[in-house]
Structure formats: structure tokens, C-alpha cells
Amino acid sequence: MSDKPIVKEYSNGEVTVIWKPESCIHSTICWKKATGLPDVFQPSTKPWIKLEGGTTEEIMKQVDKCPSGALSYRLKDEQNNVVSANIVETLPNGPLLVYGNITVKHAGSEESKVNKVTAFCRCGASSNKPYCDGTHVKINFSD
């Protein structure tokens, strides 16, 4: 048995959406009708990502909203989805979002290279530190 995290990829030929379920905080931003693309992201079906439900531009814009970084994308012939600017955003009553290419140095010598958006825990209760796992909602964390 492998301890390697699950990573799934879905492609429409122009864009490949990468999903890392272990990073998902179930914000529902991707699929709820008010904020998401319900024709693309359908959590009650398998496979749950159906790229034919939206344009490449719509899909990229929606994936950019993922607060945990569980969803990312790369364009055809692109090795990495490069973000040129680093931006830090504090979500009210939620995680610290870091947009851009960063290296996270963990205890010891382990490093993780991440891109797009990474959600860091601010409440101190995450079981996946330093990353947010959505526990702030359960404990009613507030600024």
C-alpha cells in the first residue's frame, strides 16, 4: 500500500484540472450555484469533474477561486501553472491565502513546492498544519 497522496487529472484538451482530495476543505465554492460552476463540478456524480460543462476560461476562473489549492490547472503544453505575483490574503474568520509559487519548509528538512493558492491555518486547530483543513468553521473561529 502506498502513502502517496491521491491526485486526479481531468482534461478537455486545452486545460487539465488537477484535484488533490486530501487538500480539499469542502468550501463548496466550486460547485454551489451561487458561487460555482455546477455544470462542471458535480460532487454527487463520478467522475465529479466534467470539463465539457464549461469553457476553458470559465473553468480556469473557477479553479482560481479554490481556497485550499485542492484544485489547480495547467494549460496544454505547460509544465507548471506559473503565477507571476505572490499575494497574501486574510479571509475573514478563515485561513490565510497565499497566491503564487512558494516553497513551504516543514519541520526537519521536508519541503513542499506549491503554486496557485495555498490556504494556511490561522485558527490553530487544523489537523493538517500548516495547512487549513476547514476546522475553523467547526470551532467558530473569528477574527
Short mmCIF file of N, CA and C in Angstrom, two decimals:
data_model
loop_
_atom_site.label_atom_id
_atom_site.label_comp_id
_atom_site.label_asym_id
_atom_site.label_seq_id
_atom_site.Cartn_x
_atom_site.Cartn_y
_atom_site.Cartn_z
N MET A 1 0.82 -1.17 0.00
CA MET A 1 0.00 0.00 0.00
C MET A 1 0.88 1.25 0.00
N SER A 2 0.49 2.24 -0.78
CA SER A 2 1.29 3.45 -0.92
C SER A 2 0.70 4.57 -0.06
N ASP A 3 1.59 5.39 0.51
CA ASP A 3 1.16 6.56 1.27
C ASP A 3 1.12 7.80 0.39
N LYS A 4 1.36 7.61 -0.90
CA LYS A 4 1.37 8.73 -1.83
C LYS A 4 -0.03 9.31 -1.94
N PRO A 5 -0.17 10.64 -1.82
CA PRO A 5 -1.48 11.27 -1.90
C PRO A 5 -2.14 11.04 -3.27
N ILE A 6 -3.44 10.98 -3.26
CA ILE A 6 -4.21 10.81 -4.50
C ILE A 6 -4.23 12.13 -5.25
N VAL A 7 -3.95 12.07 -6.54
CA VAL A 7 -4.04 13.23 -7.42
C VAL A 7 -4.76 12.78 -8.67
N LYS A 8 -5.84 13.47 -9.03
CA LYS A 8 -6.61 13.11 -10.22
C LYS A 8 -6.55 14.27 -11.21
N GLU A 9 -6.51 13.92 -12.49
CA GLU A 9 -6.45 14.93 -13.53
C GLU A 9 -7.59 14.74 -14.52
N TYR A 10 -8.16 15.85 -14.95
CA TYR A 10 -9.27 15.86 -15.91
C TYR A 10 -8.91 16.87 -16.99
N SER A 11 -9.00 16.47 -18.26
CA SER A 11 -8.57 17.35 -19.34
C SER A 11 -9.64 17.48 -20.42
N ASN A 12 -9.70 18.66 -21.02
CA ASN A 12 -10.56 18.87 -22.19
C ASN A 12 -9.71 19.11 -23.45
N GLY A 13 -8.41 18.88 -23.35
CA GLY A 13 -7.50 19.11 -24.47
C GLY A 13 -6.83 20.47 -24.43
N GLU A 14 -7.46 21.44 -23.79
CA GLU A 14 -6.88 22.79 -23.64
C GLU A 14 -6.35 23.01 -22.24
N VAL A 15 -7.12 22.57 -21.26
CA VAL A 15 -6.76 22.76 -19.85
C VAL A 15 -6.89 21.41 -19.13
N THR A 16 -5.99 21.18 -18.21
CA THR A 16 -6.07 19.99 -17.35
C THR A 16 -6.31 20.49 -15.93
N VAL A 17 -7.40 20.03 -15.32
CA VAL A 17 -7.70 20.37 -13.93
C VAL A 17 -7.12 19.27 -13.06
N ILE A 18 -6.36 19.68 -12.05
CA ILE A 18 -5.73 18.74 -11.12
C ILE A 18 -6.48 18.85 -9.80
N TRP A 19 -6.89 17.70 -9.26
CA TRP A 19 -7.61 17.67 -7.99
C TRP A 19 -6.83 16.84 -6.98
N LYS A 20 -6.57 17.44 -5.82
CA LYS A 20 -5.90 16.76 -4.71
C LYS A 20 -6.90 16.66 -3.56
N PRO A 21 -7.61 15.52 -3.46
CA PRO A 21 -8.68 15.41 -2.47
C PRO A 21 -8.23 15.63 -1.03
N GLU A 22 -7.00 15.27 -0.69
CA GLU A 22 -6.52 15.46 0.69
C GLU A 22 -6.43 16.93 1.07
N SER A 23 -6.30 17.81 0.09
CA SER A 23 -6.19 19.24 0.37
C SER A 23 -7.54 19.94 0.43
N CYS A 24 -8.59 19.27 -0.03
CA CYS A 24 -9.90 19.89 -0.13
C CYS A 24 -10.48 20.19 1.26
N ILE A 25 -10.96 21.42 1.46
CA ILE A 25 -11.60 21.80 2.72
C ILE A 25 -13.12 21.87 2.56
N HIS A 26 -13.63 21.42 1.42
CA HIS A 26 -15.07 21.34 1.15
C HIS A 26 -15.77 22.69 1.33
N SER A 27 -15.16 23.71 0.75
CA SER A 27 -15.74 25.06 0.84
C SER A 27 -17.01 25.17 -0.01
N THR A 28 -17.19 24.31 -0.98
CA THR A 28 -18.32 24.26 -1.92
C THR A 28 -18.31 25.41 -2.93
N ILE A 29 -17.27 26.23 -2.90
CA ILE A 29 -17.18 27.36 -3.83
C ILE A 29 -17.19 26.88 -5.28
N CYS A 30 -16.62 25.72 -5.54
CA CYS A 30 -16.51 25.25 -6.92
C CYS A 30 -17.85 24.83 -7.53
N TRP A 31 -18.76 24.30 -6.72
CA TRP A 31 -19.97 23.72 -7.30
C TRP A 31 -21.28 24.37 -6.92
N LYS A 32 -21.35 25.12 -5.83
CA LYS A 32 -22.64 25.73 -5.46
C LYS A 32 -23.08 26.74 -6.51
N LYS A 33 -24.34 26.71 -6.81
CA LYS A 33 -24.88 27.53 -7.90
C LYS A 33 -24.54 29.01 -7.75
N ALA A 34 -24.58 29.55 -6.55
CA ALA A 34 -24.34 30.99 -6.35
C ALA A 34 -22.89 31.38 -6.61
N THR A 35 -21.95 30.47 -6.37
CA THR A 35 -20.53 30.82 -6.47
C THR A 35 -19.76 29.98 -7.47
N GLY A 36 -20.35 28.88 -7.93
CA GLY A 36 -19.57 27.91 -8.68
C GLY A 36 -20.03 27.65 -10.09
N LEU A 37 -19.51 26.55 -10.61
CA LEU A 37 -19.88 26.05 -11.94
C LEU A 37 -20.50 24.66 -11.76
N PRO A 38 -21.79 24.60 -11.44
CA PRO A 38 -22.40 23.30 -11.17
C PRO A 38 -22.47 22.36 -12.38
N ASP A 39 -22.30 22.90 -13.58
CA ASP A 39 -22.28 22.03 -14.76
C ASP A 39 -20.91 21.36 -14.94
N VAL A 40 -19.89 21.89 -14.27
CA VAL A 40 -18.54 21.33 -14.34
C VAL A 40 -18.24 20.49 -13.10
N PHE A 41 -18.51 21.06 -11.94
CA PHE A 41 -18.19 20.40 -10.67
C PHE A 41 -19.47 19.83 -10.07
N GLN A 42 -19.54 18.48 -10.07
CA GLN A 42 -20.75 17.78 -9.64
C GLN A 42 -20.37 16.71 -8.61
N PRO A 43 -20.26 17.09 -7.33
CA PRO A 43 -19.76 16.17 -6.31
C PRO A 43 -20.60 14.93 -6.08
N SER A 44 -21.84 14.90 -6.55
CA SER A 44 -22.67 13.72 -6.33
C SER A 44 -22.54 12.69 -7.45
N THR A 45 -21.69 12.95 -8.44
CA THR A 45 -21.51 12.00 -9.55
C THR A 45 -20.04 11.61 -9.67
N LYS A 46 -19.77 10.57 -10.43
CA LYS A 46 -18.39 10.14 -10.69
C LYS A 46 -18.22 9.97 -12.19
N PRO A 47 -17.18 10.49 -12.80
CA PRO A 47 -16.25 11.43 -12.19
C PRO A 47 -16.97 12.74 -11.87
N TRP A 48 -16.50 13.42 -10.83
CA TRP A 48 -17.23 14.59 -10.36
C TRP A 48 -16.89 15.87 -11.12
N ILE A 49 -15.79 15.84 -11.89
CA ILE A 49 -15.42 17.00 -12.70
C ILE A 49 -15.70 16.68 -14.16
N LYS A 50 -16.58 17.48 -14.76
CA LYS A 50 -16.98 17.28 -16.15
C LYS A 50 -16.66 18.57 -16.92
N LEU A 51 -15.47 18.59 -17.53
CA LEU A 51 -14.99 19.81 -18.17
C LEU A 51 -15.84 20.25 -19.36
N GLU A 52 -16.61 19.35 -19.93
CA GLU A 52 -17.46 19.73 -21.06
C GLU A 52 -18.59 20.67 -20.61
N GLY A 53 -18.77 20.85 -19.31
CA GLY A 53 -19.82 21.71 -18.78
C GLY A 53 -19.48 23.19 -18.76
N GLY A 54 -18.27 23.55 -19.19
CA GLY A 54 -17.90 24.97 -19.18
C GLY A 54 -16.79 25.24 -20.17
N THR A 55 -16.54 26.50 -20.42
CA THR A 55 -15.44 26.87 -21.31
C THR A 55 -14.13 26.81 -20.53
N THR A 56 -13.04 26.74 -21.25
CA THR A 56 -11.73 26.71 -20.61
C THR A 56 -11.54 27.94 -19.73
N GLU A 57 -11.95 29.10 -20.21
CA GLU A 57 -11.82 30.34 -19.43
C GLU A 57 -12.65 30.29 -18.15
N GLU A 58 -13.90 29.82 -18.25
CA GLU A 58 -14.76 29.70 -17.07
C GLU A 58 -14.15 28.74 -16.04
N ILE A 59 -13.63 27.64 -16.52
CA ILE A 59 -13.03 26.63 -15.64
C ILE A 59 -11.82 27.20 -14.92
N MET A 60 -10.94 27.88 -15.66
CA MET A 60 -9.74 28.45 -15.04
C MET A 60 -10.12 29.50 -13.99
N LYS A 61 -11.09 30.36 -14.30
CA LYS A 61 -11.52 31.38 -13.34
C LYS A 61 -12.09 30.74 -12.08
N GLN A 62 -12.84 29.64 -12.26
CA GLN A 62 -13.43 28.98 -11.09
C GLN A 62 -12.36 28.28 -10.26
N VAL A 63 -11.44 27.60 -10.89
CA VAL A 63 -10.36 26.91 -10.17
C VAL A 63 -9.51 27.92 -9.40
N ASP A 64 -9.32 29.11 -9.96
CA ASP A 64 -8.56 30.16 -9.26
C ASP A 64 -9.21 30.57 -7.94
N LYS A 65 -10.50 30.31 -7.77
CA LYS A 65 -11.21 30.66 -6.54
C LYS A 65 -11.07 29.62 -5.44
N CYS A 66 -10.51 28.46 -5.75
CA CYS A 66 -10.40 27.38 -4.76
C CYS A 66 -9.54 27.83 -3.58
N PRO A 67 -10.11 27.92 -2.37
CA PRO A 67 -9.35 28.46 -1.24
C PRO A 67 -8.30 27.52 -0.66
N SER A 68 -8.39 26.23 -0.96
CA SER A 68 -7.45 25.28 -0.36
C SER A 68 -6.31 24.89 -1.29
N GLY A 69 -6.46 25.19 -2.57
CA GLY A 69 -5.46 24.73 -3.53
C GLY A 69 -5.68 23.29 -3.94
N ALA A 70 -6.79 22.69 -3.50
CA ALA A 70 -7.09 21.31 -3.88
C ALA A 70 -7.32 21.22 -5.40
N LEU A 71 -7.80 22.28 -5.98
CA LEU A 71 -7.97 22.36 -7.43
C LEU A 71 -6.92 23.30 -8.01
N SER A 72 -6.27 22.86 -9.06
CA SER A 72 -5.35 23.70 -9.80
C SER A 72 -5.48 23.30 -11.27
N TYR A 73 -4.75 23.96 -12.14
CA TYR A 73 -4.83 23.61 -13.56
C TYR A 73 -3.51 23.92 -14.24
N ARG A 74 -3.36 23.31 -15.40
CA ARG A 74 -2.26 23.66 -16.29
C ARG A 74 -2.83 23.67 -17.71
N LEU A 75 -2.28 24.56 -18.50
CA LEU A 75 -2.72 24.66 -19.89
C LEU A 75 -1.94 23.69 -20.74
N LYS A 76 -2.47 23.35 -21.90
CA LYS A 76 -1.81 22.44 -22.82
C LYS A 76 -0.39 22.92 -23.08
N ASP A 77 0.55 21.99 -23.07
CA ASP A 77 1.97 22.24 -23.31
C ASP A 77 2.61 23.08 -22.20
N GLU A 78 1.96 23.21 -21.07
CA GLU A 78 2.52 23.99 -19.97
C GLU A 78 2.97 23.02 -18.89
N GLN A 79 4.22 23.09 -18.47
CA GLN A 79 4.74 22.18 -17.45
C GLN A 79 4.17 22.51 -16.08
N ASN A 80 4.15 23.77 -15.72
CA ASN A 80 3.63 24.20 -14.43
C ASN A 80 2.72 25.39 -14.65
N ASN A 81 1.72 25.49 -13.82
CA ASN A 81 0.85 26.65 -13.89
C ASN A 81 1.52 27.77 -13.09
N VAL A 82 2.24 28.64 -13.77
CA VAL A 82 3.07 29.65 -13.13
C VAL A 82 2.24 30.88 -12.80
N VAL A 83 2.37 31.35 -11.60
CA VAL A 83 1.73 32.58 -11.18
C VAL A 83 2.86 33.57 -10.96
N SER A 84 2.78 34.74 -11.58
CA SER A 84 3.91 35.67 -11.52
C SER A 84 3.95 36.47 -10.23
N ALA A 85 2.83 36.74 -9.62
CA ALA A 85 2.81 37.56 -8.41
C ALA A 85 2.50 36.72 -7.19
N ASN A 86 3.09 37.10 -6.06
CA ASN A 86 2.75 36.48 -4.79
C ASN A 86 1.85 37.45 -4.04
N ILE A 87 0.71 36.96 -3.61
CA ILE A 87 -0.27 37.79 -2.90
C ILE A 87 -0.68 37.03 -1.65
N VAL A 88 -0.81 37.73 -0.52
CA VAL A 88 -1.28 37.14 0.72
C VAL A 88 -2.61 37.81 1.06
N GLU A 89 -3.62 36.98 1.34
CA GLU A 89 -4.96 37.49 1.66
C GLU A 89 -5.47 36.81 2.92
N THR A 90 -5.99 37.59 3.85
CA THR A 90 -6.59 37.04 5.05
C THR A 90 -8.09 36.94 4.83
N LEU A 91 -8.64 35.72 4.90
CA LEU A 91 -10.08 35.56 4.78
C LEU A 91 -10.72 35.82 6.13
N PRO A 92 -11.77 36.62 6.19
CA PRO A 92 -12.43 36.87 7.47
C PRO A 92 -12.85 35.56 8.13
N ASN A 93 -12.47 35.37 9.37
CA ASN A 93 -12.82 34.17 10.14
C ASN A 93 -12.33 32.88 9.49
N GLY A 94 -11.30 32.97 8.67
CA GLY A 94 -10.82 31.79 7.95
C GLY A 94 -9.32 31.79 7.77
N PRO A 95 -8.87 31.05 6.77
CA PRO A 95 -7.43 30.86 6.57
C PRO A 95 -6.72 32.06 5.97
N LEU A 96 -5.43 31.97 5.96
CA LEU A 96 -4.56 32.91 5.29
C LEU A 96 -4.28 32.31 3.91
N LEU A 97 -4.65 33.01 2.85
CA LEU A 97 -4.45 32.51 1.49
C LEU A 97 -3.19 33.13 0.92
N VAL A 98 -2.33 32.28 0.35
CA VAL A 98 -1.12 32.76 -0.31
C VAL A 98 -1.22 32.34 -1.77
N TYR A 99 -1.22 33.32 -2.66
CA TYR A 99 -1.30 33.07 -4.10
C TYR A 99 0.10 33.18 -4.68
N GLY A 100 0.48 32.21 -5.50
CA GLY A 100 1.77 32.26 -6.16
C GLY A 100 2.58 31.01 -5.94
N ASN A 101 3.77 30.99 -6.48
CA ASN A 101 4.68 29.86 -6.34
C ASN A 101 5.47 30.03 -5.06
N ILE A 102 5.35 29.08 -4.14
CA ILE A 102 6.06 29.16 -2.87
C ILE A 102 6.64 27.81 -2.50
N THR A 103 7.62 27.83 -1.61
CA THR A 103 8.16 26.62 -1.02
C THR A 103 7.85 26.67 0.47
N VAL A 104 7.20 25.61 0.98
CA VAL A 104 6.88 25.52 2.39
C VAL A 104 7.91 24.60 3.03
N LYS A 105 8.65 25.12 4.00
CA LYS A 105 9.63 24.32 4.72
C LYS A 105 8.97 23.78 5.98
N HIS A 106 8.88 22.45 6.07
CA HIS A 106 8.25 21.79 7.20
C HIS A 106 9.31 21.49 8.25
N ALA A 107 8.87 21.00 9.41
CA ALA A 107 9.80 20.59 10.46
C ALA A 107 10.77 19.57 9.87
N GLY A 108 12.02 19.64 10.28
CA GLY A 108 13.02 18.77 9.68
C GLY A 108 13.47 19.37 8.36
N SER A 109 13.71 18.53 7.39
CA SER A 109 14.21 19.04 6.11
C SER A 109 13.21 18.90 4.98
N GLU A 110 12.00 18.48 5.28
CA GLU A 110 10.99 18.29 4.24
C GLU A 110 10.51 19.63 3.69
N GLU A 111 10.37 19.70 2.37
CA GLU A 111 9.87 20.90 1.71
C GLU A 111 8.76 20.50 0.74
N SER A 112 7.79 21.39 0.57
CA SER A 112 6.74 21.21 -0.42
C SER A 112 6.73 22.43 -1.32
N LYS A 113 6.71 22.19 -2.62
CA LYS A 113 6.58 23.29 -3.58
C LYS A 113 5.11 23.35 -3.98
N VAL A 114 4.52 24.53 -3.82
CA VAL A 114 3.12 24.69 -4.15
C VAL A 114 2.95 25.90 -5.05
N ASN A 115 1.90 25.86 -5.86
CA ASN A 115 1.60 27.01 -6.71
C ASN A 115 0.10 27.27 -6.69
N LYS A 116 -0.28 28.32 -7.34
CA LYS A 116 -1.66 28.80 -7.36
C LYS A 116 -2.01 29.38 -6.01
N VAL A 117 -2.93 28.76 -5.26
CA VAL A 117 -3.34 29.31 -3.97
C VAL A 117 -3.16 28.24 -2.90
N THR A 118 -2.60 28.66 -1.76
CA THR A 118 -2.39 27.76 -0.64
C THR A 118 -3.07 28.37 0.58
N ALA A 119 -3.86 27.57 1.30
CA ALA A 119 -4.57 28.05 2.48
C ALA A 119 -3.84 27.60 3.73
N PHE A 120 -3.38 28.56 4.53
CA PHE A 120 -2.69 28.26 5.77
C PHE A 120 -3.63 28.49 6.95
N CYS A 121 -3.54 27.62 7.95
CA CYS A 121 -4.37 27.68 9.15
C CYS A 121 -4.06 28.94 9.96
N ARG A 122 -5.10 29.64 10.39
CA ARG A 122 -4.94 30.76 11.32
C ARG A 122 -5.55 30.46 12.67
N CYS A 123 -6.44 29.46 12.74
CA CYS A 123 -7.15 29.19 13.99
C CYS A 123 -6.35 28.32 14.95
N GLY A 124 -5.35 27.60 14.42
CA GLY A 124 -4.53 26.73 15.26
C GLY A 124 -5.11 25.36 15.49
N ALA A 125 -6.27 25.06 14.94
CA ALA A 125 -6.94 23.78 15.22
C ALA A 125 -6.86 22.78 14.06
N SER A 126 -6.25 23.14 12.96
CA SER A 126 -6.17 22.24 11.81
C SER A 126 -5.41 20.97 12.16
N SER A 127 -5.88 19.85 11.65
CA SER A 127 -5.15 18.59 11.84
C SER A 127 -4.18 18.36 10.69
N ASN A 128 -4.06 19.35 9.81
CA ASN A 128 -3.17 19.25 8.66
C ASN A 128 -2.25 20.47 8.61
N LYS A 129 -1.78 20.91 9.76
CA LYS A 129 -0.92 22.10 9.84
C LYS A 129 0.33 21.93 9.00
N PRO A 130 0.78 22.97 8.36
CA PRO A 130 0.37 24.36 8.49
C PRO A 130 -0.84 24.72 7.63
N TYR A 131 -1.39 23.73 6.94
CA TYR A 131 -2.48 24.00 6.00
C TYR A 131 -3.84 23.99 6.69
N CYS A 132 -4.77 24.73 6.14
CA CYS A 132 -6.14 24.79 6.64
C CYS A 132 -6.87 23.51 6.23
N ASP A 133 -7.64 22.95 7.15
CA ASP A 133 -8.47 21.79 6.80
C ASP A 133 -9.96 22.08 7.02
N GLY A 134 -10.30 23.34 7.25
CA GLY A 134 -11.69 23.72 7.43
C GLY A 134 -12.18 23.67 8.87
N THR A 135 -11.32 23.30 9.81
CA THR A 135 -11.72 23.20 11.21
C THR A 135 -12.21 24.53 11.78
N HIS A 136 -11.72 25.65 11.21
CA HIS A 136 -12.14 26.97 11.71
C HIS A 136 -13.66 27.12 11.69
N VAL A 137 -14.33 26.48 10.75
CA VAL A 137 -15.78 26.55 10.66
C VAL A 137 -16.41 25.79 11.84
N LYS A 138 -15.87 24.60 12.12
CA LYS A 138 -16.41 23.76 13.20
C LYS A 138 -16.25 24.39 14.57
N ILE A 139 -15.15 25.13 14.77
CA ILE A 139 -14.88 25.72 16.09
C ILE A 139 -15.34 27.17 16.19
N ASN A 140 -16.01 27.65 15.13
CA ASN A 140 -16.49 29.03 15.09
C ASN A 140 -15.38 30.06 15.30
N PHE A 141 -14.25 29.83 14.64
CA PHE A 141 -13.14 30.77 14.72
C PHE A 141 -13.59 32.13 14.20
N SER A 142 -13.19 33.20 14.90
CA SER A 142 -13.47 34.54 14.40
C SER A 142 -12.26 35.44 14.69
N ASP A 143 -12.12 36.43 13.84
CA ASP A 143 -11.00 37.37 13.97
C ASP A 143 -11.12 38.19 15.23
#
